[in-house]
PDB file of N, CA and C in Angstrom:
ATOM      1  N   LEU A 949      17.954 -18.441  -4.521  1.00 54.00           N
ATOM      2  CA  LEU A 949      16.935 -18.346  -3.478  1.00 54.00           C
ATOM      3  C   LEU A 949      15.848 -17.341  -3.865  1.00 54.00           C
ATOM      4  N   ILE A 950      16.236 -16.182  -4.391  1.00 59.00           N
ATOM      5  CA  ILE A 950      15.246 -15.186  -4.789  1.00 59.00           C
ATOM      6  C   ILE A 950      14.397 -15.711  -5.940  1.00 59.00           C
ATOM      7  N   MET A 951      15.022 -16.349  -6.923  1.00 64.00           N
ATOM      8  CA  MET A 951      14.284 -16.873  -8.070  1.00 64.00           C
ATOM      9  C   MET A 951      13.292 -17.936  -7.623  1.00 64.00           C
ATOM     10  N   ASN A 952      13.675 -18.805  -6.678  1.00 72.00           N
ATOM     11  CA  ASN A 952      12.750 -19.815  -6.168  1.00 72.00           C
ATOM     12  C   ASN A 952      11.550 -19.161  -5.491  1.00 72.00           C
ATOM     13  N   SER A 953      11.770 -18.078  -4.760  1.00 73.00           N
ATOM     14  CA  SER A 953      10.677 -17.372  -4.095  1.00 73.00           C
ATOM     15  C   SER A 953       9.729 -16.759  -5.110  1.00 73.00           C
ATOM     16  N   ILE A 954      10.272 -16.171  -6.153  1.00 70.00           N
ATOM     17  CA  ILE A 954       9.438 -15.577  -7.200  1.00 70.00           C
ATOM     18  C   ILE A 954       8.609 -16.639  -7.896  1.00 70.00           C
ATOM     19  N   LEU A 955       9.212 -17.755  -8.224  1.00 78.00           N
ATOM     20  CA  LEU A 955       8.476 -18.839  -8.886  1.00 78.00           C
ATOM     21  C   LEU A 955       7.381 -19.393  -7.987  1.00 78.00           C
ATOM     22  N   PHE A 956       7.664 -19.532  -6.704  1.00 75.00           N
ATOM     23  CA  PHE A 956       6.655 -19.997  -5.748  1.00 75.00           C
ATOM     24  C   PHE A 956       5.480 -19.024  -5.726  1.00 75.00           C
ATOM     25  N   PHE A 957       5.774 -17.724  -5.638  1.00 72.00           N
ATOM     26  CA  PHE A 957       4.718 -16.719  -5.576  1.00 72.00           C
ATOM     27  C   PHE A 957       3.858 -16.768  -6.833  1.00 72.00           C
ATOM     28  N   LYS A 958       4.482 -16.815  -8.005  1.00 75.00           N
ATOM     29  CA  LYS A 958       3.730 -16.828  -9.255  1.00 75.00           C
ATOM     30  C   LYS A 958       2.880 -18.089  -9.406  1.00 75.00           C
ATOM     31  N   LYS A 959       3.325 -19.180  -8.811  1.00 78.00           N
ATOM     32  CA  LYS A 959       2.578 -20.429  -8.904  1.00 78.00           C
ATOM     33  C   LYS A 959       1.272 -20.368  -8.113  1.00 78.00           C
ATOM     34  N   TYR A 960       1.284 -19.713  -6.942  1.00 76.00           N
ATOM     35  CA  TYR A 960       0.134 -19.755  -6.048  1.00 76.00           C
ATOM     36  C   TYR A 960      -0.653 -18.446  -5.924  1.00 76.00           C
ATOM     37  N   PHE A 961      -0.044 -17.324  -6.287  1.00 76.00           N
ATOM     38  CA  PHE A 961      -0.681 -16.034  -6.029  1.00 76.00           C
ATOM     39  C   PHE A 961      -0.754 -15.172  -7.273  1.00 76.00           C
ATOM     40  N   ASP A 962      -1.750 -14.281  -7.277  1.00 74.00           N
ATOM     41  CA  ASP A 962      -1.875 -13.238  -8.286  1.00 74.00           C
ATOM     42  C   ASP A 962      -1.711 -11.901  -7.572  1.00 74.00           C
ATOM     43  N   VAL A 963      -0.791 -11.096  -8.030  1.00 67.00           N
ATOM     44  CA  VAL A 963      -0.639  -9.768  -7.444  1.00 67.00           C
ATOM     45  C   VAL A 963      -1.739  -8.884  -8.005  1.00 67.00           C
ATOM     46  N   LEU A 964      -2.426  -8.189  -7.140  1.00 67.00           N
ATOM     47  CA  LEU A 964      -3.455  -7.276  -7.606  1.00 67.00           C
ATOM     48  C   LEU A 964      -2.877  -5.873  -7.738  1.00 67.00           C
ATOM     49  N   GLU A 965      -2.562  -5.249  -6.624  1.00 73.00           N
ATOM     50  CA  GLU A 965      -2.035  -3.891  -6.688  1.00 73.00           C
ATOM     51  C   GLU A 965      -1.234  -3.574  -5.441  1.00 73.00           C
ATOM     52  N   TYR A 966      -0.251  -2.715  -5.615  1.00 79.00           N
ATOM     53  CA  TYR A 966       0.507  -2.147  -4.510  1.00 79.00           C
ATOM     54  C   TYR A 966       0.455  -0.642  -4.627  1.00 79.00           C
ATOM     55  N   TYR A 967       0.372   0.040  -3.496  1.00 82.00           N
ATOM     56  CA  TYR A 967       0.221   1.484  -3.479  1.00 82.00           C
ATOM     57  C   TYR A 967       1.273   2.143  -2.603  1.00 82.00           C
ATOM     58  N   LEU A 968       1.782   3.272  -3.049  1.00 85.00           N
ATOM     59  CA  LEU A 968       2.542   4.182  -2.207  1.00 85.00           C
ATOM     60  C   LEU A 968       1.564   5.239  -1.728  1.00 85.00           C
ATOM     61  N   ILE A 969       1.556   5.494  -0.447  1.00 87.00           N
ATOM     62  CA  ILE A 969       0.644   6.472   0.130  1.00 87.00           C
ATOM     63  C   ILE A 969       1.391   7.796   0.192  1.00 87.00           C
ATOM     64  N   GLN A 970       0.792   8.810  -0.379  1.00 87.00           N
ATOM     65  CA  GLN A 970       1.489  10.081  -0.552  1.00 87.00           C
ATOM     66  C   GLN A 970       0.722  11.224   0.106  1.00 87.00           C
ATOM     67  N   ASN A 971       1.477  12.132   0.710  1.00 89.00           N
ATOM     68  CA  ASN A 971       0.937  13.372   1.269  1.00 89.00           C
ATOM     69  C   ASN A 971       1.688  14.509   0.584  1.00 89.00           C
ATOM     70  N   GLY A 972       1.079  15.085  -0.425  1.00 88.00           N
ATOM     71  CA  GLY A 972       1.783  16.139  -1.163  1.00 88.00           C
ATOM     72  C   GLY A 972       3.025  15.575  -1.826  1.00 88.00           C
ATOM     73  N   GLU A 973       4.173  16.095  -1.473  1.00 89.00           N
ATOM     74  CA  GLU A 973       5.420  15.645  -2.082  1.00 89.00           C
ATOM     75  C   GLU A 973       6.075  14.476  -1.345  1.00 89.00           C
ATOM     76  N   TYR A 974       5.515  14.067  -0.203  1.00 89.00           N
ATOM     77  CA  TYR A 974       6.120  13.021   0.621  1.00 89.00           C
ATOM     78  C   TYR A 974       5.379  11.700   0.500  1.00 89.00           C
ATOM     79  N   TYR A 975       6.141  10.618   0.423  1.00 92.00           N
ATOM     80  CA  TYR A 975       5.564   9.282   0.537  1.00 92.00           C
ATOM     81  C   TYR A 975       5.542   8.938   2.012  1.00 92.00           C
ATOM     82  N   VAL A 976       4.367   8.626   2.524  1.00 92.00           N
ATOM     83  CA  VAL A 976       4.216   8.399   3.966  1.00 92.00           C
ATOM     84  C   VAL A 976       3.951   6.936   4.311  1.00 92.00           C
ATOM     85  N   GLY A 977       3.680   6.104   3.306  1.00 90.00           N
ATOM     86  CA  GLY A 977       3.419   4.709   3.597  1.00 90.00           C
ATOM     87  C   GLY A 977       3.316   3.872   2.343  1.00 90.00           C
ATOM     88  N   ILE A 978       3.074   2.588   2.581  1.00 88.00           N
ATOM     89  CA  ILE A 978       2.957   1.632   1.479  1.00 88.00           C
ATOM     90  C   ILE A 978       1.985   0.532   1.892  1.00 88.00           C
ATOM     91  N   THR A 979       1.269   0.011   0.925  1.00 84.00           N
ATOM     92  CA  THR A 979       0.361  -1.105   1.169  1.00 84.00           C
ATOM     93  C   THR A 979       0.138  -1.860  -0.138  1.00 84.00           C
ATOM     94  N   GLY A 980      -0.362  -3.054  -0.039  1.00 81.00           N
ATOM     95  CA  GLY A 980      -0.646  -3.837  -1.233  1.00 81.00           C
ATOM     96  C   GLY A 980      -1.612  -4.955  -0.938  1.00 81.00           C
ATOM     97  N   ILE A 981      -2.309  -5.385  -1.969  1.00 80.00           N
ATOM     98  CA  ILE A 981      -3.232  -6.507  -1.830  1.00 80.00           C
ATOM     99  C   ILE A 981      -2.921  -7.555  -2.894  1.00 80.00           C
ATOM    100  N   TYR A 982      -3.240  -8.791  -2.593  1.00 81.00           N
ATOM    101  CA  TYR A 982      -3.030  -9.885  -3.541  1.00 81.00           C
ATOM    102  C   TYR A 982      -4.131 -10.911  -3.358  1.00 81.00           C
ATOM    103  N   SER A 983      -4.244 -11.813  -4.307  1.00 80.00           N
ATOM    104  CA  SER A 983      -5.210 -12.905  -4.187  1.00 80.00           C
ATOM    105  C   SER A 983      -4.502 -14.236  -4.420  1.00 80.00           C
ATOM    106  N   HIS A 984      -5.057 -15.253  -3.809  1.00 79.00           N
ATOM    107  CA  HIS A 984      -4.577 -16.621  -3.978  1.00 79.00           C
ATOM    108  C   HIS A 984      -5.308 -17.203  -5.181  1.00 79.00           C
ATOM    109  N   LYS A 985      -4.616 -17.923  -6.035  1.00 80.00           N
ATOM    110  CA  LYS A 985      -5.242 -18.461  -7.253  1.00 80.00           C
ATOM    111  C   LYS A 985      -6.411 -19.391  -6.958  1.00 80.00           C
ATOM    112  N   GLU A 986      -6.384 -20.074  -5.803  1.00 82.00           N
ATOM    113  CA  GLU A 986      -7.486 -20.970  -5.449  1.00 82.00           C
ATOM    114  C   GLU A 986      -8.700 -20.219  -4.928  1.00 82.00           C
ATOM    115  N   TYR A 987      -8.523 -18.939  -4.546  1.00 79.00           N
ATOM    116  CA  TYR A 987      -9.612 -18.135  -3.988  1.00 79.00           C
ATOM    117  C   TYR A 987      -9.655 -16.780  -4.702  1.00 79.00           C
ATOM    118  N   PRO A 988      -9.979 -16.749  -5.978  1.00 77.00           N
ATOM    119  CA  PRO A 988      -9.891 -15.517  -6.757  1.00 77.00           C
ATOM    120  C   PRO A 988     -10.873 -14.431  -6.327  1.00 77.00           C
ATOM    121  N   GLU A 989     -11.924 -14.781  -5.605  1.00 81.00           N
ATOM    122  CA  GLU A 989     -12.887 -13.779  -5.147  1.00 81.00           C
ATOM    123  C   GLU A 989     -12.439 -13.075  -3.874  1.00 81.00           C
ATOM    124  N   ASP A 990     -11.400 -13.585  -3.221  1.00 80.00           N
ATOM    125  CA  ASP A 990     -10.903 -13.014  -1.972  1.00 80.00           C
ATOM    126  C   ASP A 990      -9.621 -12.242  -2.224  1.00 80.00           C
ATOM    127  N   ALA A 991      -9.336 -11.325  -1.338  1.00 78.00           N
ATOM    128  CA  ALA A 991      -8.089 -10.562  -1.422  1.00 78.00           C
ATOM    129  C   ALA A 991      -7.501 -10.429  -0.024  1.00 78.00           C
ATOM    130  N   TRP A 992      -6.177 -10.362   0.053  1.00 79.00           N
ATOM    131  CA  TRP A 992      -5.468 -10.220   1.309  1.00 79.00           C
ATOM    132  C   TRP A 992      -4.564  -8.991   1.254  1.00 79.00           C
ATOM    133  N   ILE A 993      -4.395  -8.371   2.405  1.00 80.00           N
ATOM    134  CA  ILE A 993      -3.433  -7.283   2.490  1.00 80.00           C
ATOM    135  C   ILE A 993      -2.054  -7.912   2.540  1.00 80.00           C
ATOM    136  N   GLY A 994      -1.232  -7.608   1.539  1.00 76.00           N
ATOM    137  CA  GLY A 994       0.112  -8.174   1.469  1.00 76.00           C
ATOM    138  C   GLY A 994       1.001  -7.624   2.563  1.00 76.00           C
ATOM    139  N   TRP A 995       1.019  -6.325   2.702  1.00 79.00           N
ATOM    140  CA  TRP A 995       1.735  -5.650   3.771  1.00 79.00           C
ATOM    141  C   TRP A 995       1.257  -4.229   3.833  1.00 79.00           C
ATOM    142  N   PHE A 996       1.537  -3.602   4.951  1.00 85.00           N
ATOM    143  CA  PHE A 996       0.971  -2.293   5.210  1.00 85.00           C
ATOM    144  C   PHE A 996       1.878  -1.559   6.179  1.00 85.00           C
ATOM    145  N   GLY A 997       2.192  -0.315   5.887  1.00 89.00           N
ATOM    146  CA  GLY A 997       3.011   0.455   6.810  1.00 89.00           C
ATOM    147  C   GLY A 997       2.884   1.950   6.562  1.00 89.00           C
ATOM    148  N   ILE A 998       2.873   2.695   7.661  1.00 91.00           N
ATOM    149  CA  ILE A 998       2.871   4.149   7.626  1.00 91.00           C
ATOM    150  C   ILE A 998       4.087   4.607   8.431  1.00 91.00           C
ATOM    151  N   LEU A 999       4.840   5.573   7.904  1.00 92.00           N
ATOM    152  CA  LEU A 999       5.993   6.094   8.640  1.00 92.00           C
ATOM    153  C   LEU A 999       5.550   6.625   9.996  1.00 92.00           C
ATOM    154  N   PRO A1000       6.343   6.381  11.048  1.00 94.00           N
ATOM    155  CA  PRO A1000       5.929   6.777  12.401  1.00 94.00           C
ATOM    156  C   PRO A1000       5.500   8.243  12.527  1.00 94.00           C
ATOM    157  N   MET A1001       6.198   9.151  11.884  1.00 92.00           N
ATOM    158  CA  MET A1001       5.861  10.566  12.046  1.00 92.00           C
ATOM    159  C   MET A1001       4.536  10.959  11.371  1.00 92.00           C
ATOM    160  N   PHE A1002       3.959  10.049  10.565  1.00 91.00           N
ATOM    161  CA  PHE A1002       2.694  10.324   9.896  1.00 91.00           C
ATOM    162  C   PHE A1002       1.542   9.485  10.435  1.00 91.00           C
ATOM    163  N   ARG A1003       1.788   8.701  11.459  1.00 90.00           N
ATOM    164  CA  ARG A1003       0.730   7.877  12.037  1.00 90.00           C
ATOM    165  C   ARG A1003      -0.253   8.743  12.817  1.00 90.00           C
ATOM    166  N   ARG A1004      -1.451   8.200  13.008  1.00 92.00           N
ATOM    167  CA  ARG A1004      -2.548   8.870  13.718  1.00 92.00           C
ATOM    168  C   ARG A1004      -3.037  10.115  12.976  1.00 92.00           C
ATOM    169  N   ARG A1005      -2.872  10.110  11.656  1.00 90.00           N
ATOM    170  CA  ARG A1005      -3.365  11.207  10.815  1.00 90.00           C
ATOM    171  C   ARG A1005      -4.318  10.680   9.738  1.00 90.00           C
ATOM    172  N   HIS A1006      -4.788   9.460   9.922  1.00 87.00           N
ATOM    173  CA  HIS A1006      -5.801   8.824   9.063  1.00 87.00           C
ATOM    174  C   HIS A1006      -5.285   8.392   7.688  1.00 87.00           C
ATOM    175  N   TYR A1007      -3.972   8.346   7.481  1.00 85.00           N
ATOM    176  CA  TYR A1007      -3.464   7.849   6.201  1.00 85.00           C
ATOM    177  C   TYR A1007      -3.760   6.369   6.039  1.00 85.00           C
ATOM    178  N   GLY A1008      -3.649   5.623   7.103  1.00 83.00           N
ATOM    179  CA  GLY A1008      -3.949   4.195   7.041  1.00 83.00           C
ATOM    180  C   GLY A1008      -5.405   3.938   6.712  1.00 83.00           C
ATOM    181  N   LEU A1009      -6.284   4.682   7.328  1.00 84.00           N
ATOM    182  CA  LEU A1009      -7.717   4.553   7.058  1.00 84.00           C
ATOM    183  C   LEU A1009      -8.031   4.897   5.605  1.00 84.00           C
ATOM    184  N   GLN A1010      -7.431   5.958   5.105  1.00 80.00           N
ATOM    185  CA  GLN A1010      -7.648   6.337   3.713  1.00 80.00           C
ATOM    186  C   GLN A1010      -7.142   5.256   2.760  1.00 80.00           C
ATOM    187  N   ALA A1011      -5.991   4.672   3.072  1.00 76.00           N
ATOM    188  CA  ALA A1011      -5.442   3.607   2.227  1.00 76.00           C
ATOM    189  C   ALA A1011      -6.347   2.382   2.242  1.00 76.00           C
ATOM    190  N   MET A1012      -6.867   2.026   3.424  1.00 76.00           N
ATOM    191  CA  MET A1012      -7.754   0.868   3.510  1.00 76.00           C
ATOM    192  C   MET A1012      -9.046   1.127   2.734  1.00 76.00           C
ATOM    193  N   ASP A1013      -9.562   2.339   2.768  1.00 72.00           N
ATOM    194  CA  ASP A1013     -10.762   2.666   2.006  1.00 72.00           C
ATOM    195  C   ASP A1013     -10.504   2.523   0.509  1.00 72.00           C
ATOM    196  N   LYS A1014      -9.341   2.938   0.045  1.00 66.00           N
ATOM    197  CA  LYS A1014      -8.986   2.804  -1.387  1.00 66.00           C
ATOM    198  C   LYS A1014      -8.896   1.338  -1.768  1.00 66.00           C
ATOM    199  N   GLU A1015      -8.304   0.513  -0.889  1.00 59.00           N
ATOM    200  CA  GLU A1015      -8.161  -0.912  -1.201  1.00 59.00           C
ATOM    201  C   GLU A1015      -9.508  -1.601  -1.272  1.00 59.00           C
ATOM    202  N   ARG A1016     -10.470  -1.164  -0.490  1.00 62.00           N
ATOM    203  CA  ARG A1016     -11.793  -1.770  -0.491  1.00 62.00           C
ATOM    204  C   ARG A1016     -12.534  -1.522  -1.790  1.00 62.00           C
ATOM    205  N   ASP A1017     -12.247  -0.430  -2.465  1.00 58.00           N
ATOM    206  CA  ASP A1017     -12.958  -0.068  -3.710  1.00 58.00           C
ATOM    207  C   ASP A1017     -12.689  -1.010  -4.818  1.00 58.00           C
TER     208      ASP A1017
END
């Protein structure tokens, strides 16, 4: 099942980048973007999350700004 999922992903998508969001020594979140092979000029947020205790401190905004670059 896992191998079928990986093959499906590789057939239709290109992984661009995934990021761990860090505050000093702590990882506070994760995010990633990918593109569909049929739409190489577009990018999608694969997933995005900030640990609850670090929310409302602009880590998400900073991560989104990095992804836009």
